[in-house]
PDB file of C-alpha atoms in Angstrom:
ATOM      1  CA  UNK A 246     -28.332  46.517 -28.877  1.00  0.00           C
ATOM      2  CA  UNK A 247     -29.984  44.634 -32.101  1.00  0.00           C
ATOM      3  CA  UNK A 248     -33.324  45.871 -33.010  1.00  0.00           C
ATOM      4  CA  UNK A 249     -35.723  45.737 -36.100  1.00  0.00           C
ATOM      5  CA  UNK A 250     -38.203  48.562 -37.280  1.00  0.00           C
ATOM      6  CA  UNK A 251     -40.969  48.038 -39.931  1.00  0.00           C
ATOM      7  CA  UNK A 252     -43.297  50.064 -41.265  1.00  0.00           C
ATOM      8  CA  UNK A 253     -46.439  50.906 -39.378  1.00  0.00           C
ATOM      9  CA  UNK A 254     -49.543  49.053 -40.709  1.00  0.00           C
ATOM     10  CA  UNK A 255     -52.324  48.123 -41.583  1.00  0.00           C
ATOM     11  CA  UNK A 256     -51.643  48.399 -45.116  1.00  0.00           C
ATOM     12  CA  UNK A 257     -54.940  47.627 -47.442  1.00  0.00           C
ATOM     13  CA  UNK A 258     -54.412  47.319 -51.008  1.00  0.00           C
ATOM     14  CA  UNK A 259     -56.410  45.851 -53.885  1.00  0.00           C
ATOM     15  CA  UNK A 260     -56.379  42.634 -55.249  1.00  0.00           C
ATOM     16  CA  UNK A 261     -53.255  42.450 -57.643  1.00  0.00           C
ATOM     17  CA  UNK A 262     -51.809  45.462 -56.473  1.00  0.00           C
ATOM     18  CA  UNK A 263     -47.819  45.777 -55.790  1.00  0.00           C
ATOM     19  CA  UNK A 264     -46.699  45.166 -52.307  1.00  0.00           C
ATOM     20  CA  UNK A 265     -43.660  46.766 -49.982  1.00  0.00           C
ATOM     21  CA  UNK A 266     -43.527  46.420 -46.386  1.00  0.00           C
ATOM     22  CA  UNK A 267     -40.368  48.096 -45.161  1.00  0.00           C
ATOM     23  CA  UNK A 268     -37.924  46.709 -42.493  1.00  0.00           C
ATOM     24  CA  UNK A 269     -34.634  48.047 -41.588  1.00  0.00           C
ATOM     25  CA  UNK A 270     -32.342  46.793 -38.667  1.00  0.00           C
ATOM     26  CA  UNK A 271     -29.707  47.301 -36.360  1.00  0.00           C
ATOM     27  CA  UNK A 272     -27.187  44.861 -35.607  1.00  0.00           C
ATOM     28  CA  UNK A 273     -23.423  44.162 -34.732  1.00  0.00           C
ATOM     29  CA  UNK A 274     -21.896  42.098 -37.181  1.00  0.00           C
ATOM     30  CA  UNK A 275     -23.682  40.177 -40.147  1.00  0.00           C
ATOM     31  CA  UNK A 276     -27.259  38.730 -38.546  1.00  0.00           C
ATOM     32  CA  UNK A 277     -29.409  36.857 -40.761  1.00  0.00           C
ATOM     33  CA  UNK A 278     -32.504  38.013 -41.903  1.00  0.00           C
ATOM     34  CA  UNK A 279     -36.106  36.683 -42.348  1.00  0.00           C
ATOM     35  CA  UNK A 280     -39.554  37.463 -43.357  1.00  0.00           C
ATOM     36  CA  UNK A 281     -42.649  35.319 -41.115  1.00  0.00           C
ATOM     37  CA  UNK A 282     -46.158  35.607 -41.758  1.00  0.00           C
ATOM     38  CA  UNK A 283     -48.894  34.667 -39.099  1.00  0.00           C
ATOM     39  CA  UNK A 284     -52.453  34.094 -40.183  1.00  0.00           C
ATOM     40  CA  UNK A 285     -55.322  34.682 -37.424  1.00  0.00           C
ATOM     41  CA  UNK A 286     -55.134  32.525 -34.484  1.00  0.00           C
ATOM     42  CA  UNK A 287     -51.861  30.631 -35.653  1.00  0.00           C
ATOM     43  CA  UNK A 288     -47.985  30.543 -34.994  1.00  0.00           C
ATOM     44  CA  UNK A 289     -45.751  32.678 -37.331  1.00  0.00           C
ATOM     45  CA  UNK A 290     -44.398  30.348 -40.793  1.00  0.00           C
ATOM     46  CA  UNK A 291     -40.967  31.316 -42.278  1.00  0.00           C
ATOM     47  CA  UNK A 292     -41.595  32.904 -45.424  1.00  0.00           C
ATOM     48  CA  UNK A 293     -37.957  33.758 -46.873  1.00  0.00           C
ATOM     49  CA  UNK A 294     -34.488  34.394 -45.466  1.00  0.00           C
ATOM     50  CA  UNK A 295     -31.118  35.612 -46.414  1.00  0.00           C
ATOM     51  CA  UNK A 296     -28.125  35.167 -44.855  1.00  0.00           C
ATOM     52  CA  UNK A 297     -25.592  37.702 -46.142  1.00  0.00           C
ATOM     53  CA  UNK A 298     -25.060  41.270 -48.050  1.00  0.00           C
ATOM     54  CA  UNK A 299     -26.979  40.963 -51.584  1.00  0.00           C
ATOM     55  CA  UNK A 300     -29.167  37.561 -50.682  1.00  0.00           C
ATOM     56  CA  UNK A 301     -32.389  37.715 -52.143  1.00  0.00           C
ATOM     57  CA  UNK A 302     -34.891  35.250 -50.446  1.00  0.00           C
ATOM     58  CA  UNK A 303     -38.192  34.332 -52.198  1.00  0.00           C
ATOM     59  CA  UNK A 304     -41.058  32.065 -51.918  1.00  0.00           C
ATOM     60  CA  UNK A 305     -44.600  32.121 -53.095  1.00  0.00           C
ATOM     61  CA  UNK A 306     -43.816  35.380 -55.158  1.00  0.00           C
ATOM     62  CA  UNK A 307     -42.552  37.245 -52.172  1.00  0.00           C
ATOM     63  CA  UNK A 308     -39.227  39.103 -52.387  1.00  0.00           C
ATOM     64  CA  UNK A 309     -36.548  40.662 -50.200  1.00  0.00           C
ATOM     65  CA  UNK A 310     -32.650  41.505 -50.397  1.00  0.00           C
ATOM     66  CA  UNK A 311     -30.405  41.850 -47.990  1.00  0.00           C
ATOM     67  CA  UNK A 312     -28.922  45.402 -48.278  1.00  0.00           C
ATOM     68  CA  UNK A 313     -25.992  45.661 -45.911  1.00  0.00           C
ATOM     69  CA  UNK A 314     -25.317  49.337 -47.114  1.00  0.00           C
ATOM     70  CA  UNK A 315     -28.991  50.477 -45.977  1.00  0.00           C
ATOM     71  CA  UNK A 316     -29.545  47.996 -43.058  1.00  0.00           C
ATOM     72  CA  UNK A 317     -32.624  47.177 -44.651  1.00  0.00           C
ATOM     73  CA  UNK A 318     -34.572  43.910 -45.459  1.00  0.00           C
ATOM     74  CA  UNK A 319     -37.908  44.955 -47.594  1.00  0.00           C
ATOM     75  CA  UNK A 320     -40.946  42.919 -48.695  1.00  0.00           C
ATOM     76  CA  UNK A 321     -42.086  43.135 -52.014  1.00  0.00           C
ATOM     77  CA  UNK A 322     -44.513  40.879 -53.913  1.00  0.00           C
ATOM     78  CA  UNK A 323     -45.529  42.174 -57.342  1.00  0.00           C
ATOM     79  CA  UNK A 324     -49.476  40.961 -57.153  1.00  0.00           C
ATOM     80  CA  UNK A 325     -50.626  40.309 -54.286  1.00  0.00           C
ATOM     81  CA  UNK A 326     -54.000  38.432 -53.274  1.00  0.00           C
ATOM     82  CA  UNK A 327     -56.469  38.134 -51.014  1.00  0.00           C
ATOM     83  CA  UNK A 328     -55.120  34.882 -49.663  1.00  0.00           C
ATOM     84  CA  UNK A 329     -52.386  36.978 -48.556  1.00  0.00           C
ATOM     85  CA  UNK A 330     -54.031  38.928 -46.233  1.00  0.00           C
ATOM     86  CA  UNK A 331     -51.926  38.638 -42.593  1.00  0.00           C
ATOM     87  CA  UNK A 332     -49.602  39.910 -40.037  1.00  0.00           C
ATOM     88  CA  UNK A 333     -45.843  40.334 -41.700  1.00  0.00           C
ATOM     89  CA  UNK A 334     -42.606  40.172 -39.580  1.00  0.00           C
ATOM     90  CA  UNK A 335     -39.401  41.046 -39.896  1.00  0.00           C
ATOM     91  CA  UNK A 336     -36.406  39.341 -37.777  1.00  0.00           C
ATOM     92  CA  UNK A 337     -32.891  39.151 -37.490  1.00  0.00           C
ATOM     93  CA  UNK A 338     -30.984  36.308 -35.685  1.00  0.00           C
ATOM     94  CA  UNK A 339     -28.029  38.045 -33.571  1.00  0.00           C
ATOM     95  CA  UNK A 340     -24.221  36.884 -34.380  1.00  0.00           C
ATOM     96  CA  UNK A 341     -23.192  37.484 -30.823  1.00  0.00           C
ATOM     97  CA  UNK A 342     -23.133  34.436 -28.252  1.00  0.00           C
ATOM     98  CA  UNK A 343     -25.890  32.396 -28.473  1.00  0.00           C
ATOM     99  CA  UNK A 344     -28.512  32.891 -31.667  1.00  0.00           C
ATOM    100  CA  UNK A 345     -31.356  35.455 -30.706  1.00  0.00           C
ATOM    101  CA  UNK A 346     -34.095  36.145 -32.855  1.00  0.00           C
ATOM    102  CA  UNK A 347     -35.306  39.442 -32.526  1.00  0.00           C
ATOM    103  CA  UNK A 348     -38.856  40.512 -34.219  1.00  0.00           C
ATOM    104  CA  UNK A 349     -40.042  43.548 -35.610  1.00  0.00           C
ATOM    105  CA  UNK A 350     -43.778  44.707 -34.616  1.00  0.00           C
ATOM    106  CA  UNK A 351     -45.203  42.936 -37.508  1.00  0.00           C
ATOM    107  CA  UNK A 352     -47.456  44.914 -40.310  1.00  0.00           C
ATOM    108  CA  UNK A 353     -50.904  44.036 -40.853  1.00  0.00           C
ATOM    109  CA  UNK A 354     -51.943  43.517 -44.757  1.00  0.00           C
ATOM    110  CA  UNK A 355     -55.379  43.564 -46.143  1.00  0.00           C
ATOM    111  CA  UNK A 356     -56.454  42.587 -49.378  1.00  0.00           C
ATOM    112  CA  UNK A 357     -59.581  43.439 -51.162  1.00  0.00           C
ATOM    113  CA  UNK A 358     -61.175  42.005 -53.623  1.00  0.00           C
TER     114      UNK A 358
ATOM    115  CA  UNK B 232     -39.344  16.024 -40.608  1.00  0.00           C
ATOM    116  CA  UNK B 233     -39.491  17.660 -37.478  1.00  0.00           C
ATOM    117  CA  UNK B 234     -42.469  19.041 -35.838  1.00  0.00           C
ATOM    118  CA  UNK B 235     -43.214  21.070 -32.833  1.00  0.00           C
ATOM    119  CA  UNK B 236     -46.351  20.531 -30.703  1.00  0.00           C
ATOM    120  CA  UNK B 237     -47.579  23.073 -28.190  1.00  0.00           C
ATOM    121  CA  UNK B 238     -50.572  22.430 -25.832  1.00  0.00           C
ATOM    122  CA  UNK B 239     -53.354  23.691 -24.525  1.00  0.00           C
ATOM    123  CA  UNK B 240     -54.367  25.961 -27.534  1.00  0.00           C
ATOM    124  CA  UNK B 241     -56.378  28.279 -25.441  1.00  0.00           C
ATOM    125  CA  UNK B 242     -56.470  28.477 -21.727  1.00  0.00           C
ATOM    126  CA  UNK B 243     -58.412  30.820 -19.287  1.00  0.00           C
ATOM    127  CA  UNK B 244     -57.104  30.799 -15.876  1.00  0.00           C
ATOM    128  CA  UNK B 245     -57.768  32.686 -12.467  1.00  0.00           C
ATOM    129  CA  UNK B 246     -55.538  35.486 -11.230  1.00  0.00           C
ATOM    130  CA  UNK B 247     -53.442  33.955  -8.410  1.00  0.00           C
ATOM    131  CA  UNK B 248     -53.453  30.307 -10.288  1.00  0.00           C
ATOM    132  CA  UNK B 249     -50.172  28.937 -11.487  1.00  0.00           C
ATOM    133  CA  UNK B 250     -49.637  28.044 -14.982  1.00  0.00           C
ATOM    134  CA  UNK B 251     -47.861  25.305 -17.127  1.00  0.00           C
ATOM    135  CA  UNK B 252     -47.390  25.490 -20.852  1.00  0.00           C
ATOM    136  CA  UNK B 253     -45.948  22.328 -22.572  1.00  0.00           C
ATOM    137  CA  UNK B 254     -43.642  22.393 -25.726  1.00  0.00           C
ATOM    138  CA  UNK B 255     -42.463  19.281 -27.427  1.00  0.00           C
ATOM    139  CA  UNK B 256     -40.294  19.141 -30.764  1.00  0.00           C
ATOM    140  CA  UNK B 257     -39.708  15.724 -32.603  1.00  0.00           C
ATOM    141  CA  UNK B 258     -37.524  14.838 -35.621  1.00  0.00           C
ATOM    142  CA  UNK B 259     -34.337  16.702 -34.277  1.00  0.00           C
ATOM    143  CA  UNK B 260     -31.540  16.804 -31.281  1.00  0.00           C
ATOM    144  CA  UNK B 261     -30.283  19.262 -29.326  1.00  0.00           C
ATOM    145  CA  UNK B 262     -32.775  21.993 -30.949  1.00  0.00           C
ATOM    146  CA  UNK B 263     -32.351  25.599 -29.398  1.00  0.00           C
ATOM    147  CA  UNK B 264     -35.830  26.366 -27.731  1.00  0.00           C
ATOM    148  CA  UNK B 265     -37.881  29.512 -27.163  1.00  0.00           C
ATOM    149  CA  UNK B 266     -40.713  30.909 -25.793  1.00  0.00           C
ATOM    150  CA  UNK B 267     -42.132  34.254 -26.825  1.00  0.00           C
ATOM    151  CA  UNK B 268     -45.323  36.391 -25.859  1.00  0.00           C
ATOM    152  CA  UNK B 269     -47.434  38.119 -28.026  1.00  0.00           C
ATOM    153  CA  UNK B 270     -49.384  40.783 -26.750  1.00  0.00           C
ATOM    154  CA  UNK B 271     -53.050  41.550 -28.578  1.00  0.00           C
ATOM    155  CA  UNK B 272     -51.803  43.905 -31.493  1.00  0.00           C
ATOM    156  CA  UNK B 273     -47.680  44.009 -30.999  1.00  0.00           C
ATOM    157  CA  UNK B 274     -44.826  42.126 -31.985  1.00  0.00           C
ATOM    158  CA  UNK B 275     -43.116  39.361 -30.235  1.00  0.00           C
ATOM    159  CA  UNK B 276     -41.272  39.541 -26.856  1.00  0.00           C
ATOM    160  CA  UNK B 277     -38.235  37.169 -26.250  1.00  0.00           C
ATOM    161  CA  UNK B 278     -38.952  35.729 -22.628  1.00  0.00           C
ATOM    162  CA  UNK B 279     -36.523  32.659 -22.416  1.00  0.00           C
ATOM    163  CA  UNK B 280     -34.588  30.739 -24.325  1.00  0.00           C
ATOM    164  CA  UNK B 281     -32.598  27.476 -24.045  1.00  0.00           C
ATOM    165  CA  UNK B 282     -29.505  25.704 -25.958  1.00  0.00           C
ATOM    166  CA  UNK B 283     -29.516  22.700 -23.422  1.00  0.00           C
ATOM    167  CA  UNK B 284     -30.961  20.254 -20.959  1.00  0.00           C
ATOM    168  CA  UNK B 285     -31.039  22.529 -17.694  1.00  0.00           C
ATOM    169  CA  UNK B 286     -29.787  25.575 -19.570  1.00  0.00           C
ATOM    170  CA  UNK B 287     -32.324  28.578 -19.519  1.00  0.00           C
ATOM    171  CA  UNK B 288     -31.718  32.539 -20.264  1.00  0.00           C
ATOM    172  CA  UNK B 289     -34.325  35.050 -19.117  1.00  0.00           C
ATOM    173  CA  UNK B 290     -34.524  37.999 -21.094  1.00  0.00           C
ATOM    174  CA  UNK B 291     -37.211  39.727 -19.294  1.00  0.00           C
ATOM    175  CA  UNK B 292     -37.843  39.449 -15.415  1.00  0.00           C
ATOM    176  CA  UNK B 293     -41.182  38.916 -14.820  1.00  0.00           C
ATOM    177  CA  UNK B 294     -42.992  36.099 -13.158  1.00  0.00           C
ATOM    178  CA  UNK B 295     -42.524  33.566 -15.244  1.00  0.00           C
ATOM    179  CA  UNK B 296     -40.390  30.782 -15.025  1.00  0.00           C
ATOM    180  CA  UNK B 297     -39.217  28.132 -17.960  1.00  0.00           C
ATOM    181  CA  UNK B 298     -37.412  24.065 -17.804  1.00  0.00           C
ATOM    182  CA  UNK B 299     -35.643  21.749 -19.948  1.00  0.00           C
ATOM    183  CA  UNK B 300     -36.034  18.770 -18.397  1.00  0.00           C
ATOM    184  CA  UNK B 301     -35.342  17.001 -21.377  1.00  0.00           C
ATOM    185  CA  UNK B 302     -33.679  17.527 -24.995  1.00  0.00           C
ATOM    186  CA  UNK B 303     -36.833  18.623 -26.694  1.00  0.00           C
ATOM    187  CA  UNK B 304     -39.325  19.401 -23.724  1.00  0.00           C
ATOM    188  CA  UNK B 305     -39.426  23.038 -22.804  1.00  0.00           C
ATOM    189  CA  UNK B 306     -41.787  23.851 -20.104  1.00  0.00           C
ATOM    190  CA  UNK B 307     -43.346  27.423 -19.568  1.00  0.00           C
ATOM    191  CA  UNK B 308     -44.781  27.969 -15.574  1.00  0.00           C
ATOM    192  CA  UNK B 309     -45.769  30.467 -13.531  1.00  0.00           C
ATOM    193  CA  UNK B 310     -46.826  30.325  -9.678  1.00  0.00           C
ATOM    194  CA  UNK B 311     -49.187  33.047  -9.425  1.00  0.00           C
ATOM    195  CA  UNK B 312     -50.621  34.604 -13.139  1.00  0.00           C
ATOM    196  CA  UNK B 313     -51.440  38.493 -12.967  1.00  0.00           C
ATOM    197  CA  UNK B 314     -53.484  40.042 -15.398  1.00  0.00           C
ATOM    198  CA  UNK B 315     -50.979  41.354 -17.466  1.00  0.00           C
ATOM    199  CA  UNK B 316     -49.907  37.712 -18.241  1.00  0.00           C
ATOM    200  CA  UNK B 317     -52.998  37.493 -20.614  1.00  0.00           C
ATOM    201  CA  UNK B 318     -51.620  36.900 -24.043  1.00  0.00           C
ATOM    202  CA  UNK B 319     -50.222  34.619 -26.858  1.00  0.00           C
ATOM    203  CA  UNK B 320     -47.475  32.305 -26.476  1.00  0.00           C
ATOM    204  CA  UNK B 321     -45.438  31.062 -28.812  1.00  0.00           C
ATOM    205  CA  UNK B 322     -43.046  28.338 -28.561  1.00  0.00           C
ATOM    206  CA  UNK B 323     -40.395  27.822 -31.114  1.00  0.00           C
ATOM    207  CA  UNK B 324     -36.940  25.910 -32.006  1.00  0.00           C
ATOM    208  CA  UNK B 325     -33.855  26.372 -34.101  1.00  0.00           C
ATOM    209  CA  UNK B 326     -31.029  23.930 -35.075  1.00  0.00           C
ATOM    210  CA  UNK B 327     -28.012  24.352 -32.729  1.00  0.00           C
ATOM    211  CA  UNK B 328     -25.791  23.265 -35.336  1.00  0.00           C
ATOM    212  CA  UNK B 329     -26.785  25.727 -37.527  1.00  0.00           C
ATOM    213  CA  UNK B 330     -26.019  28.989 -35.823  1.00  0.00           C
ATOM    214  CA  UNK B 331     -27.970  32.021 -36.781  1.00  0.00           C
ATOM    215  CA  UNK B 332     -28.565  31.017 -40.239  1.00  0.00           C
ATOM    216  CA  UNK B 333     -30.917  28.331 -39.094  1.00  0.00           C
ATOM    217  CA  UNK B 334     -34.922  29.739 -39.156  1.00  0.00           C
ATOM    218  CA  UNK B 335     -37.035  29.545 -36.064  1.00  0.00           C
ATOM    219  CA  UNK B 336     -39.537  27.469 -36.627  1.00  0.00           C
ATOM    220  CA  UNK B 337     -42.895  27.905 -34.317  1.00  0.00           C
ATOM    221  CA  UNK B 338     -45.868  25.912 -32.696  1.00  0.00           C
ATOM    222  CA  UNK B 339     -49.310  26.860 -33.202  1.00  0.00           C
ATOM    223  CA  UNK B 340     -49.687  29.281 -30.078  1.00  0.00           C
ATOM    224  CA  UNK B 341     -51.392  28.930 -26.868  1.00  0.00           C
ATOM    225  CA  UNK B 342     -53.953  31.962 -26.163  1.00  0.00           C
ATOM    226  CA  UNK B 343     -53.860  32.674 -22.582  1.00  0.00           C
ATOM    227  CA  UNK B 344     -56.493  34.660 -20.884  1.00  0.00           C
ATOM    228  CA  UNK B 345     -55.865  35.635 -17.410  1.00  0.00           C
ATOM    229  CA  UNK B 346     -59.499  36.836 -15.600  1.00  0.00           C
TER     230      UNK B 346
END
């Protein structure tokens, strides 16, 4: 079945460092891909999305490119801030039948001042 | 604009007691509705989803059930809670007409502790 694999965390970076969180997927058809962010004690917020191959989603300095050839959707940010500390989830929406959303296990990011 | 309300925010219940968590969506019609559970330090597990009133699909067999009595209302229930039911429960909706391109929108979650 469809699945999403994320790199294990936690990831600890200094402020202004470059961030990459890896995400790969397995799916039939052409799923849409998403990154969500979760701050402590809260629900998930949509960070960015891409709906077809080679699309680049971007928001708040974060970017991710839908790479069909490598089935990947890695999250990047050029310069992280302390306020980016959160858990990040990669997700896909299935394309067969009813639309279900499959999530990775999440990657915790901690940014130090 | 669309909003999603989920309550209560926190709940402590003894083993064997019943459960009812409620979720409502405003500002949209005929949404797809979802219940997820997030165990401590783990990812999101899809429990139920619904594409319309009275239509419920279960992803994981367990002692939980879901109901959708109205278009924008989704209820998660249990007759007898187990310790393993503890977790963070998240309700979410997506625009049904947008298909899989529509993102999920989450409520703020319910922290359930079964003692």
